[in-house]
Amino acid sequence: MFALLGGLRLSFALLVLLGGLAALRAIIGQKTLAMETAPRLLRKIVALGFDSPDSLGIPLAAILLLFILNLGFSSVAMARRVRARQAAFVTMKDAGSIRSLANHAEFLASADAGRRLAAFLKESGLRVREEKAGGELRVSAGRRGAGLWGPFFFHQTLMIIIIGAALSMLTRYAGYAELSPGETFVEKHGNYLRVTDRPALFGGDRNFKLRLDRIDLTFWKPGAVKQRANVFSAFDGNGTFLGQRRTEINKPLHIAGTTVYQGTHQGFFAELEARDGTGTTIDGKARFFIPRQPGERMTDVVTVGDTGIRLELELFTEQVVRISGLESLGSTHMATLLKVTQQEGEKRRSLGVLFKGGTLTMDGITLRFVELKPYSSFVVSRDYGVPVIFAGCLVLLIGLLLTYFWVPETWWASVRSDGDGCTVAVGATAERYRETFRERFAETVKRLEEEVGAK
């Protein structure tokens, strides 16, 4: 049973099934394939009730879980094989076994050859083991034995990345929010402007608070945005002040297992109020993005309730200079007003300007400019699979280092007394780079014979 669940054939079959289900999920999700012209197999699968991407979620998750179990069992089997190989490398060999190795040599030596042989191998950086058996001294020496685990780490990489991908799929969560300076955001699902569905795992609200203290934009010549930043006061779920934190692009804020990324949308909100002749009031909001360079217009198009009246609003405001980095734009925006233009198909009709707090009447509608606030955006994200995937990449790097730069080699020697001297048999093997090792073996044996051999 263990061999079956950890077998390579099952791994291959599960990979094929995973690929097939993923492709089928994508095809069904596109809904571009007419069933009457679809392949017969696809029609049969759809007829079984798998007619949507969600319906394939359970079998896909089941096969993914089985594949992870398969990788776990195969990892245990691989670890056992590596341990068995390590044990085989430290096993002593007699003279006959040494002569059967691809790299071996034999020479005569003085009576104390065993002691000097062991000392020579130790000075070469090898771990030496000795035993006396069958009338001879047997020596086993090796180094970089951990290199045998290289393929095992490669195997673990696949399992860790798949687990990370599955964890990411079950925990991924992201929301988009905007704040004006002085406003506070409480991390709850319902407080985002846009947010994904709650994940299957760890989807609860964190309830930490972020108060936007300052928007900081850095412009460089000829005026393009170089950096965007928010300065927050952060509070945990209990209201404890955690300090003032700054977020920038590629410099997020980490709080309560959640990452807060700097958004790329900054600008102004113009709060508007429209009232018709019956006294019905419609509240609205226009959004104006910060100019990316001097001279760029700040405009937005809004529709007044259900009236069908479309207005193009262009913002001019001295508040631009209150945002760090935008001081150079102040000379052209020294008042706060909206230039209002009505759009009727391809026709455009100027309605004048609307100052903050003022009103403008058109077609029985009175439009009031209530307030103007700067705002900045940020994105909140949780994904517990990402660090696992990065861990898999680290394991892959370890496997590469062990495989290609930590090559195991093992030496065996037999010293048999022969009258006044000894006969020394030496053999060695390496896991990789065997041609270059053969040359190094010959050079080492030559030095060993000079050191230990009969004078």
CSV table of C-alpha atoms in Angstrom, one decimal:
chain,number,residue,atom,x,y,z
A,1,MET,CA,0.0,0.0,0.0
A,2,PHE,CA,2.8,2.4,0.9
A,3,ALA,CA,4.6,1.6,-2.4
A,4,LEU,CA,1.4,2.2,-4.3
A,5,LEU,CA,0.5,5.6,-2.7
A,6,GLY,CA,4.1,6.8,-3.1
A,7,GLY,CA,4.7,5.4,-6.5
A,8,LEU,CA,5.9,7.3,-9.6
A,9,ARG,CA,3.1,5.9,-11.7
A,10,LEU,CA,0.4,7.3,-9.4
A,11,SER,CA,2.3,10.7,-9.4
A,12,PHE,CA,2.1,10.7,-13.2
A,13,ALA,CA,-1.5,9.8,-13.3
A,14,LEU,CA,-2.5,12.4,-10.8
A,15,LEU,CA,-0.5,15.1,-12.7
A,16,VAL,CA,-2.4,14.2,-15.9
A,17,LEU,CA,-5.7,14.4,-14.0
A,18,LEU,CA,-4.8,17.7,-12.5
A,19,GLY,CA,-3.8,19.2,-15.8
A,20,GLY,CA,-7.0,17.8,-17.5
A,21,LEU,CA,-9.3,19.2,-14.8
A,22,ALA,CA,-7.6,22.6,-14.8
A,23,ALA,CA,-7.9,22.8,-18.6
A,24,LEU,CA,-11.6,21.6,-18.4
A,25,ARG,CA,-12.3,24.2,-15.7
A,26,ALA,CA,-10.8,27.0,-18.0
A,27,ILE,CA,-12.8,25.8,-21.0
A,28,ILE,CA,-16.1,25.7,-19.1
A,29,GLY,CA,-15.4,29.0,-17.5
A,30,GLN,CA,-15.1,30.7,-20.9
A,31,LYS,CA,-18.5,29.5,-22.0
A,32,THR,CA,-17.4,29.9,-25.6
A,33,LEU,CA,-17.8,26.3,-26.7
A,34,ALA,CA,-21.2,25.3,-28.0
A,35,MET,CA,-22.1,21.9,-26.5
A,36,GLU,CA,-23.6,20.5,-29.6
A,37,THR,CA,-20.2,20.8,-31.4
A,38,ALA,CA,-18.1,20.0,-28.4
A,39,PRO,CA,-16.1,16.7,-28.2
A,40,ARG,CA,-18.1,13.8,-26.9
A,41,LEU,CA,-16.1,13.4,-23.8
A,42,LEU,CA,-16.7,17.0,-22.8
A,43,ARG,CA,-20.4,16.6,-23.4
A,44,LYS,CA,-20.5,13.5,-21.2
A,45,ILE,CA,-18.6,15.4,-18.4
A,46,VAL,CA,-21.0,18.3,-18.6
A,47,ALA,CA,-24.0,15.9,-18.6
A,48,LEU,CA,-22.8,14.5,-15.3
A,49,GLY,CA,-23.3,17.9,-13.7
A,50,PHE,CA,-19.9,19.4,-14.1
A,51,ASP,CA,-21.2,22.4,-16.1
A,52,SER,CA,-19.5,25.2,-14.2
A,53,PRO,CA,-16.0,26.0,-12.8
A,54,ASP,CA,-17.3,25.7,-9.3
A,55,SER,CA,-18.7,22.2,-9.8
A,56,LEU,CA,-15.2,21.1,-10.7
A,57,GLY,CA,-13.7,22.6,-7.5
A,58,ILE,CA,-14.4,19.5,-5.3
A,59,PRO,CA,-12.8,16.9,-7.6
A,60,LEU,CA,-9.9,19.3,-8.3
A,61,ALA,CA,-9.3,19.8,-4.6
A,62,ALA,CA,-9.6,16.0,-3.9
A,63,ILE,CA,-7.0,15.1,-6.6
A,64,LEU,CA,-4.7,17.9,-5.4
A,65,LEU,CA,-4.9,16.5,-1.8
A,66,LEU,CA,-4.3,13.0,-3.1
A,67,PHE,CA,-1.3,14.3,-5.1
A,68,ILE,CA,0.1,15.9,-2.0
A,69,LEU,CA,-0.3,12.6,-0.1
A,70,ASN,CA,1.5,10.8,-2.9
A,71,LEU,CA,4.4,13.3,-2.7
A,72,GLY,CA,4.5,12.8,1.1
A,73,PHE,CA,4.7,9.0,0.8
A,74,SER,CA,7.3,9.2,-2.0
A,75,SER,CA,9.3,11.6,0.1
A,76,VAL,CA,9.5,9.1,2.9
A,77,ALA,CA,10.5,6.4,0.4
A,78,MET,CA,13.2,8.6,-1.0
A,79,ALA,CA,14.5,9.6,2.4
A,80,ARG,CA,14.9,5.8,3.2
A,81,ARG,CA,16.8,5.3,0.0
A,82,VAL,CA,19.2,8.1,0.8
A,83,ARG,CA,19.8,6.8,4.3
A,84,ALA,CA,20.4,3.3,2.9
A,85,ARG,CA,23.0,4.8,0.4
A,86,GLN,CA,24.7,6.7,3.3
A,87,ALA,CA,24.9,3.5,5.3
A,88,ALA,CA,26.4,1.7,2.2
A,89,PHE,CA,29.1,4.4,1.8
A,90,VAL,CA,30.3,4.0,5.4
A,91,THR,CA,30.4,0.2,5.2
A,92,MET,CA,33.9,-1.2,5.3
A,93,LYS,CA,35.3,-3.1,2.2
A,94,ASP,CA,37.9,-5.8,2.1
A,95,ALA,CA,40.8,-5.8,-0.4
A,96,GLY,CA,38.8,-7.9,-2.9
A,97,SER,CA,35.8,-5.5,-2.9
A,98,ILE,CA,38.2,-2.5,-3.3
A,99,ARG,CA,39.8,-4.1,-6.4
A,100,SER,CA,36.4,-4.3,-8.0
A,101,LEU,CA,35.9,-0.5,-7.9
A,102,ALA,CA,36.4,1.6,-11.0
A,103,ASN,CA,39.0,3.7,-9.2
A,104,HIS,CA,41.5,1.5,-7.3
A,105,ALA,CA,45.2,1.1,-6.7
A,106,GLU,CA,47.5,-1.2,-4.8
A,107,PHE,CA,51.1,-0.7,-3.5
A,108,LEU,CA,53.5,-1.9,-0.8
A,109,ALA,CA,54.0,0.1,2.3
A,110,SER,CA,56.0,0.1,5.6
A,111,ALA,CA,54.8,-1.6,8.8
A,112,ASP,CA,53.1,1.4,10.2
A,113,ALA,CA,51.1,2.1,7.0
A,114,GLY,CA,47.8,2.0,8.8
A,115,ARG,CA,48.5,4.8,11.1
A,116,ARG,CA,50.0,7.0,8.4
A,117,LEU,CA,47.2,6.2,6.0
A,118,ALA,CA,44.6,7.3,8.4
A,119,ALA,CA,46.5,10.5,9.2
A,120,PHE,CA,46.9,11.3,5.5
A,121,LEU,CA,43.1,10.9,4.9
A,122,LYS,CA,42.2,13.1,7.8
A,123,GLU,CA,44.6,15.8,6.6
A,124,SER,CA,42.8,15.7,3.3
A,125,GLY,CA,39.5,16.6,5.0
A,126,LEU,CA,37.9,13.2,5.1
A,127,ARG,CA,36.1,11.7,8.1
A,128,VAL,CA,37.9,8.4,8.8
A,129,ARG,CA,36.6,5.2,10.3
A,130,GLU,CA,38.7,2.1,11.1
A,131,GLU,CA,38.2,-1.5,12.0
A,132,LYS,CA,40.2,-4.7,12.1
A,133,ALA,CA,38.7,-7.8,10.5
A,134,GLY,CA,39.9,-10.8,8.6
A,135,GLY,CA,43.5,-10.1,9.5
A,136,GLU,CA,43.5,-6.7,7.9
A,137,LEU,CA,42.9,-3.1,8.9
A,138,ARG,CA,40.0,-1.7,7.0
A,139,VAL,CA,39.5,2.1,6.5
A,140,SER,CA,36.4,4.0,5.3
A,141,ALA,CA,36.6,7.8,4.8
A,142,GLY,CA,34.2,10.2,3.2
A,143,ARG,CA,33.2,13.8,2.9
A,144,ARG,CA,30.2,15.9,1.7
A,145,GLY,CA,27.8,13.1,2.5
A,146,ALA,CA,24.9,15.6,2.7
A,147,GLY,CA,25.2,15.9,-1.1
A,148,LEU,CA,23.2,12.7,-1.4
A,149,TRP,CA,20.2,14.6,-0.3
A,150,GLY,CA,20.2,16.9,-3.3
A,151,PRO,CA,17.5,15.0,-5.3
A,152,PHE,CA,15.4,14.7,-2.2
A,153,PHE,CA,15.4,18.5,-1.8
A,154,PHE,CA,14.3,18.8,-5.5
A,155,HIS,CA,11.4,16.4,-4.8
A,156,GLN,CA,10.5,18.4,-1.7
A,157,THR,CA,10.4,21.6,-3.7
A,158,LEU,CA,7.5,20.3,-5.8
A,159,MET,CA,5.5,19.3,-2.8
A,160,ILE,CA,6.1,22.5,-0.9
A,161,ILE,CA,5.2,24.7,-3.9
A,162,ILE,CA,2.0,22.7,-4.5
A,163,ILE,CA,1.1,23.0,-0.8
A,164,GLY,CA,1.8,26.7,-1.0
A,165,ALA,CA,-0.4,27.1,-4.1
A,166,ALA,CA,-3.2,25.2,-2.4
A,167,LEU,CA,-2.9,27.3,0.8
A,168,SER,CA,-2.8,30.5,-1.4
A,169,MET,CA,-6.0,29.4,-3.1
A,170,LEU,CA,-7.7,28.8,0.3
A,171,THR,CA,-6.5,32.0,2.1
A,172,ARG,CA,-6.1,34.7,-0.7
A,173,TYR,CA,-8.0,37.8,0.2
A,174,ALA,CA,-7.6,41.4,-1.1
A,175,GLY,CA,-9.5,44.7,-0.7
A,176,TYR,CA,-9.2,48.2,-2.0
A,177,ALA,CA,-9.8,51.3,0.1
A,178,GLU,CA,-9.4,55.1,-0.1
A,179,LEU,CA,-8.9,57.6,2.7
A,180,SER,CA,-8.6,61.3,3.1
A,181,PRO,CA,-6.1,62.8,5.6
A,182,GLY,CA,-7.6,62.5,9.1
A,183,GLU,CA,-9.9,59.6,8.2
A,184,THR,CA,-9.6,56.2,9.8
A,185,PHE,CA,-10.1,52.8,8.1
A,186,VAL,CA,-11.1,49.8,10.2
A,187,GLU,CA,-10.2,46.4,8.7
A,188,LYS,CA,-13.5,44.8,8.1
A,189,HIS,CA,-14.9,43.1,5.1
A,190,GLY,CA,-17.7,45.6,4.7
A,191,ASN,CA,-15.5,48.7,4.9
A,192,TYR,CA,-13.7,48.1,1.5
A,193,LEU,CA,-14.7,49.9,-1.7
A,194,ARG,CA,-13.9,46.7,-3.5
A,195,VAL,CA,-13.1,43.4,-1.9
A,196,THR,CA,-12.9,39.7,-2.9
A,197,ASP,CA,-15.1,37.1,-1.2
A,198,ARG,CA,-14.0,35.8,2.1
A,199,PRO,CA,-11.5,32.9,1.8
A,200,ALA,CA,-12.1,29.4,3.0
A,201,LEU,CA,-9.4,29.8,5.7
A,202,PHE,CA,-8.4,32.7,8.0
A,203,GLY,CA,-11.0,35.0,6.5
A,204,GLY,CA,-12.0,36.8,9.7
A,205,ASP,CA,-11.8,40.5,10.2
A,206,ARG,CA,-8.6,41.8,11.8
A,207,ASN,CA,-10.2,45.0,13.1
A,208,PHE,CA,-6.9,46.9,13.0
A,209,LYS,CA,-7.1,50.7,12.3
A,210,LEU,CA,-5.2,52.9,9.9
A,211,ARG,CA,-5.5,56.7,10.2
A,212,LEU,CA,-4.1,58.6,7.1
A,213,ASP,CA,-2.0,61.4,8.4
A,214,ARG,CA,-0.3,62.6,5.2
A,215,ILE,CA,-0.2,62.0,1.5
A,216,ASP,CA,3.4,62.3,0.1
A,217,LEU,CA,4.1,62.4,-3.6
A,218,THR,CA,7.5,62.9,-5.1
A,219,PHE,CA,7.7,64.4,-8.6
A,220,TRP,CA,10.8,64.7,-10.7
A,221,LYS,CA,11.5,66.6,-13.9
A,222,PRO,CA,9.6,67.1,-16.1
A,223,GLY,CA,6.9,66.3,-13.5
A,224,ALA,CA,6.3,62.6,-13.7
A,225,VAL,CA,5.5,60.8,-10.4
A,226,LYS,CA,8.7,59.3,-9.0
A,227,GLN,CA,7.2,58.0,-5.7
A,228,ARG,CA,3.8,57.6,-4.0
A,229,ALA,CA,3.6,57.3,-0.2
A,230,ASN,CA,1.1,57.4,2.6
A,231,VAL,CA,1.9,58.1,6.2
A,232,PHE,CA,-0.4,56.2,8.6
A,233,SER,CA,-1.0,56.0,12.3
A,234,ALA,CA,-1.5,52.3,13.0
A,235,PHE,CA,-3.6,50.8,15.8
A,236,ASP,CA,-4.2,47.1,16.6
A,237,GLY,CA,-7.6,45.6,17.1
A,238,ASN,CA,-7.7,46.7,20.7
A,239,GLY,CA,-7.0,50.3,19.8
A,240,THR,CA,-3.4,50.3,21.0
A,241,PHE,CA,-1.2,52.7,19.1
A,242,LEU,CA,1.5,50.9,17.1
A,243,GLY,CA,3.3,53.9,15.8
A,244,GLN,CA,3.4,56.0,12.7
A,245,ARG,CA,4.1,53.9,9.5
A,246,ARG,CA,5.0,55.0,6.0
A,247,THR,CA,4.0,52.9,3.0
A,248,GLU,CA,5.6,53.3,-0.5
A,249,ILE,CA,5.5,51.3,-3.7
A,250,ASN,CA,7.6,48.1,-2.9
A,251,LYS,CA,7.6,49.0,0.8
A,252,PRO,CA,4.3,47.7,2.3
A,253,LEU,CA,3.1,47.7,5.9
A,254,HIS,CA,2.7,44.4,7.7
A,255,ILE,CA,0.1,44.3,10.5
A,256,ALA,CA,-1.9,41.5,12.1
A,257,GLY,CA,-0.9,38.9,9.5
A,258,THR,CA,-2.0,41.3,6.7
A,259,THR,CA,0.0,43.3,4.2
A,260,VAL,CA,-1.0,46.9,3.3
A,261,TYR,CA,0.3,48.0,-0.1
A,262,GLN,CA,0.6,51.6,-1.3
A,263,GLY,CA,-2.0,52.3,-4.0
A,264,THR,CA,-1.4,54.2,-7.2
A,265,HIS,CA,-4.5,56.3,-7.1
A,266,GLN,CA,-4.3,59.7,-5.5
A,267,GLY,CA,-6.3,62.8,-6.1
A,268,PHE,CA,-9.4,64.7,-4.8
A,269,PHE,CA,-13.0,63.8,-4.0
A,270,ALA,CA,-15.6,66.5,-4.8
A,271,GLU,CA,-18.7,65.9,-2.8
A,272,LEU,CA,-21.7,67.1,-4.7
A,273,GLU,CA,-25.4,67.6,-3.9
A,274,ALA,CA,-28.1,67.8,-6.6
A,275,ARG,CA,-31.7,68.9,-5.8
A,276,ASP,CA,-34.7,69.0,-8.2
A,277,GLY,CA,-37.8,71.2,-8.0
A,278,THR,CA,-39.6,68.7,-5.7
A,279,GLY,CA,-36.9,68.9,-3.1
A,280,THR,CA,-35.5,65.5,-3.9
A,281,THR,CA,-31.7,65.4,-3.0
A,282,ILE,CA,-29.1,63.3,-4.7
A,283,ASP,CA,-25.7,63.0,-3.2
A,284,GLY,CA,-22.8,62.2,-5.4
A,285,LYS,CA,-19.0,62.2,-5.7
A,286,ALA,CA,-16.6,63.2,-8.4
A,287,ARG,CA,-13.1,61.8,-8.5
A,288,PHE,CA,-10.1,63.7,-9.8
A,289,PHE,CA,-6.7,62.1,-10.2
A,290,ILE,CA,-3.5,64.0,-9.3
A,291,PRO,CA,-1.8,65.4,-12.4
A,292,ARG,CA,1.0,63.2,-13.5
A,293,GLN,CA,2.9,66.2,-14.9
A,294,PRO,CA,2.4,70.0,-14.9
A,295,GLY,CA,-0.3,71.2,-17.3
A,296,GLU,CA,-2.3,68.0,-17.1
A,297,ARG,CA,-6.1,68.6,-16.5
A,298,MET,CA,-8.0,67.1,-13.6
A,299,THR,CA,-11.4,66.0,-15.0
A,300,ASP,CA,-14.2,63.6,-14.3
A,301,VAL,CA,-17.6,62.9,-15.9
A,302,VAL,CA,-20.6,62.3,-13.7
A,303,THR,CA,-24.3,61.6,-14.3
A,304,VAL,CA,-26.8,63.3,-12.1
A,305,GLY,CA,-29.0,60.5,-10.6
A,306,ASP,CA,-31.5,59.1,-13.1
A,307,THR,CA,-31.9,62.4,-15.0
A,308,GLY,CA,-29.5,61.4,-17.7
A,309,ILE,CA,-27.7,64.8,-17.4
A,310,ARG,CA,-24.0,64.2,-18.0
A,311,LEU,CA,-21.5,66.8,-16.7
A,312,GLU,CA,-17.8,67.1,-17.3
A,313,LEU,CA,-16.2,68.6,-14.3
A,314,GLU,CA,-12.7,70.1,-14.3
A,315,LEU,CA,-11.1,70.8,-11.0
A,316,PHE,CA,-8.9,73.8,-10.1
A,317,THR,CA,-7.7,74.0,-6.5
A,318,GLU,CA,-5.1,75.5,-4.4
A,319,GLN,CA,-5.2,72.3,-2.2
A,320,VAL,CA,-2.7,70.7,-4.6
A,321,VAL,CA,0.2,72.5,-2.9
A,322,ARG,CA,-0.8,70.9,0.5
A,323,ILE,CA,0.4,67.5,-0.8
A,324,SER,CA,4.1,67.0,-0.4
A,325,GLY,CA,5.8,67.0,-3.8
A,326,LEU,CA,3.1,69.0,-5.6
A,327,GLU,CA,4.2,72.5,-4.6
A,328,SER,CA,5.4,73.3,-8.2
A,329,LEU,CA,1.8,73.0,-9.4
A,330,GLY,CA,0.5,75.7,-7.1
A,331,SER,CA,1.1,78.6,-9.5
A,332,THR,CA,-1.6,77.4,-11.9
A,333,HIS,CA,-4.2,76.2,-9.3
A,334,MET,CA,-4.7,79.1,-6.9
A,335,ALA,CA,-8.5,78.7,-6.3
A,336,THR,CA,-10.9,75.9,-5.6
A,337,LEU,CA,-13.6,75.7,-8.3
A,338,LEU,CA,-15.2,73.3,-10.8
A,339,LYS,CA,-15.6,74.2,-14.4
A,340,VAL,CA,-18.9,72.6,-15.4
A,341,THR,CA,-19.6,71.5,-19.0
A,342,GLN,CA,-22.8,69.6,-20.0
A,343,GLN,CA,-22.5,66.8,-22.5
A,344,GLU,CA,-25.4,66.1,-24.9
A,345,GLY,CA,-24.3,63.5,-27.3
A,346,GLU,CA,-21.5,65.1,-29.3
A,347,LYS,CA,-22.5,68.6,-28.2
A,348,ARG,CA,-21.0,70.4,-25.3
A,349,ARG,CA,-22.4,73.3,-23.4
A,350,SER,CA,-20.5,75.4,-20.9
A,351,LEU,CA,-22.5,76.0,-17.7
A,352,GLY,CA,-19.9,78.1,-15.9
A,353,VAL,CA,-17.9,77.6,-12.8
A,354,LEU,CA,-18.9,76.3,-9.4
A,355,PHE,CA,-17.0,77.4,-6.3
A,356,LYS,CA,-16.8,75.3,-3.1
A,357,GLY,CA,-20.0,75.9,-1.2
A,358,GLY,CA,-21.7,77.5,-4.2
A,359,THR,CA,-24.6,76.3,-6.4
A,360,LEU,CA,-25.3,76.2,-10.1
A,361,THR,CA,-28.8,75.7,-11.7
A,362,MET,CA,-29.4,73.9,-14.9
A,363,ASP,CA,-32.5,72.2,-16.4
A,364,GLY,CA,-34.4,72.5,-13.1
A,365,ILE,CA,-31.6,70.9,-11.2
A,366,THR,CA,-29.6,72.8,-8.6
A,367,LEU,CA,-26.0,71.5,-8.2
A,368,ARG,CA,-24.1,72.3,-5.0
A,369,PHE,CA,-20.3,71.9,-4.5
A,370,VAL,CA,-20.3,70.7,-0.9
A,371,GLU,CA,-16.7,69.8,-0.1
A,372,LEU,CA,-13.3,68.9,-1.6
A,373,LYS,CA,-11.0,66.4,0.0
A,374,PRO,CA,-7.7,64.9,-1.1
A,375,TYR,CA,-7.5,61.1,-1.0
A,376,SER,CA,-5.1,58.3,-1.4
A,377,SER,CA,-5.6,54.6,-2.1
A,378,PHE,CA,-4.2,51.4,-0.6
A,379,VAL,CA,-4.6,47.7,-1.0
A,380,VAL,CA,-4.9,45.2,1.8
A,381,SER,CA,-3.9,41.6,1.1
A,382,ARG,CA,-3.6,38.3,2.9
A,383,ASP,CA,-2.1,35.2,1.3
A,384,TYR,CA,-0.6,32.6,3.6
A,385,GLY,CA,0.6,30.6,0.6
A,386,VAL,CA,3.2,33.1,-0.6
A,387,PRO,CA,5.8,32.5,2.2
A,388,VAL,CA,5.3,28.7,1.7
A,389,ILE,CA,6.1,29.1,-2.0
A,390,PHE,CA,9.1,31.2,-1.2
A,391,ALA,CA,10.2,28.5,1.2
A,392,GLY,CA,9.9,26.0,-1.7
A,393,CYS,CA,12.2,28.2,-3.8
A,394,LEU,CA,14.7,28.2,-0.9
A,395,VAL,CA,14.6,24.4,-0.7
A,396,LEU,CA,15.2,24.3,-4.5
A,397,LEU,CA,18.3,26.5,-4.1
A,398,ILE,CA,19.5,24.2,-1.3
A,399,GLY,CA,19.0,21.2,-3.6
A,400,LEU,CA,20.9,22.9,-6.4
A,401,LEU,CA,23.8,23.7,-4.1
A,402,LEU,CA,23.9,20.1,-2.7
A,403,THR,CA,23.6,18.5,-6.1
A,404,TYR,CA,26.2,20.5,-8.0
A,405,PHE,CA,28.6,22.0,-5.4
A,406,TRP,CA,28.6,19.4,-2.5
A,407,VAL,CA,29.5,16.2,-4.4
A,408,PRO,CA,30.0,13.2,-2.0
A,409,GLU,CA,33.1,11.1,-2.3
A,410,THR,CA,34.1,8.0,-0.3
A,411,TRP,CA,37.4,6.3,0.0
A,412,TRP,CA,38.1,2.7,1.2
A,413,ALA,CA,41.4,1.2,2.1
A,414,SER,CA,42.7,-2.2,3.2
A,415,VAL,CA,46.1,-2.6,4.9
A,416,ARG,CA,47.3,-6.3,5.2
A,417,SER,CA,50.5,-7.2,7.0
A,418,ASP,CA,53.0,-9.0,4.7
A,419,GLY,CA,56.2,-10.0,6.5
A,420,ASP,CA,58.1,-6.9,7.4
A,421,GLY,CA,55.8,-4.6,5.3
A,422,CYS,CA,52.2,-4.2,4.3
A,423,THR,CA,50.0,-4.3,1.2
A,424,VAL,CA,47.7,-1.4,0.8
A,425,ALA,CA,44.7,-1.4,-1.4
A,426,VAL,CA,42.9,1.9,-2.0
A,427,GLY,CA,39.7,2.6,-3.9
A,428,ALA,CA,37.3,5.6,-4.1
A,429,THR,CA,34.1,6.7,-5.8
A,430,ALA,CA,32.3,10.1,-6.4
A,431,GLU,CA,28.7,10.8,-7.2
A,432,ARG,CA,29.4,13.1,-10.1
A,433,TYR,CA,32.2,14.5,-12.2
A,434,ARG,CA,33.7,11.1,-12.4
A,435,GLU,CA,36.2,11.8,-15.2
A,436,THR,CA,37.8,14.7,-13.3
A,437,PHE,CA,37.6,12.6,-10.1
A,438,ARG,CA,39.6,9.8,-11.8
A,439,GLU,CA,42.4,12.2,-12.5
A,440,ARG,CA,42.3,13.5,-8.9
A,441,PHE,CA,42.2,10.0,-7.6
A,442,ALA,CA,45.4,9.1,-9.5
A,443,GLU,CA,47.2,12.3,-8.1
A,444,THR,CA,46.1,11.5,-4.6
A,445,VAL,CA,47.2,7.9,-4.7
A,446,LYS,CA,50.6,9.1,-6.0
A,447,ARG,CA,51.0,11.4,-3.0
A,448,LEU,CA,49.7,8.7,-0.7
A,449,GLU,CA,52.2,6.2,-2.0
A,450,GLU,CA,55.0,8.8,-1.4
A,451,GLU,CA,53.8,9.3,2.1
A,452,VAL,CA,52.9,5.8,3.1
A,453,GLY,CA,54.6,3.5,0.6
A,454,ALA,CA,57.7,1.4,1.3
A,455,LYS,CA,61.0,3.5,1.3
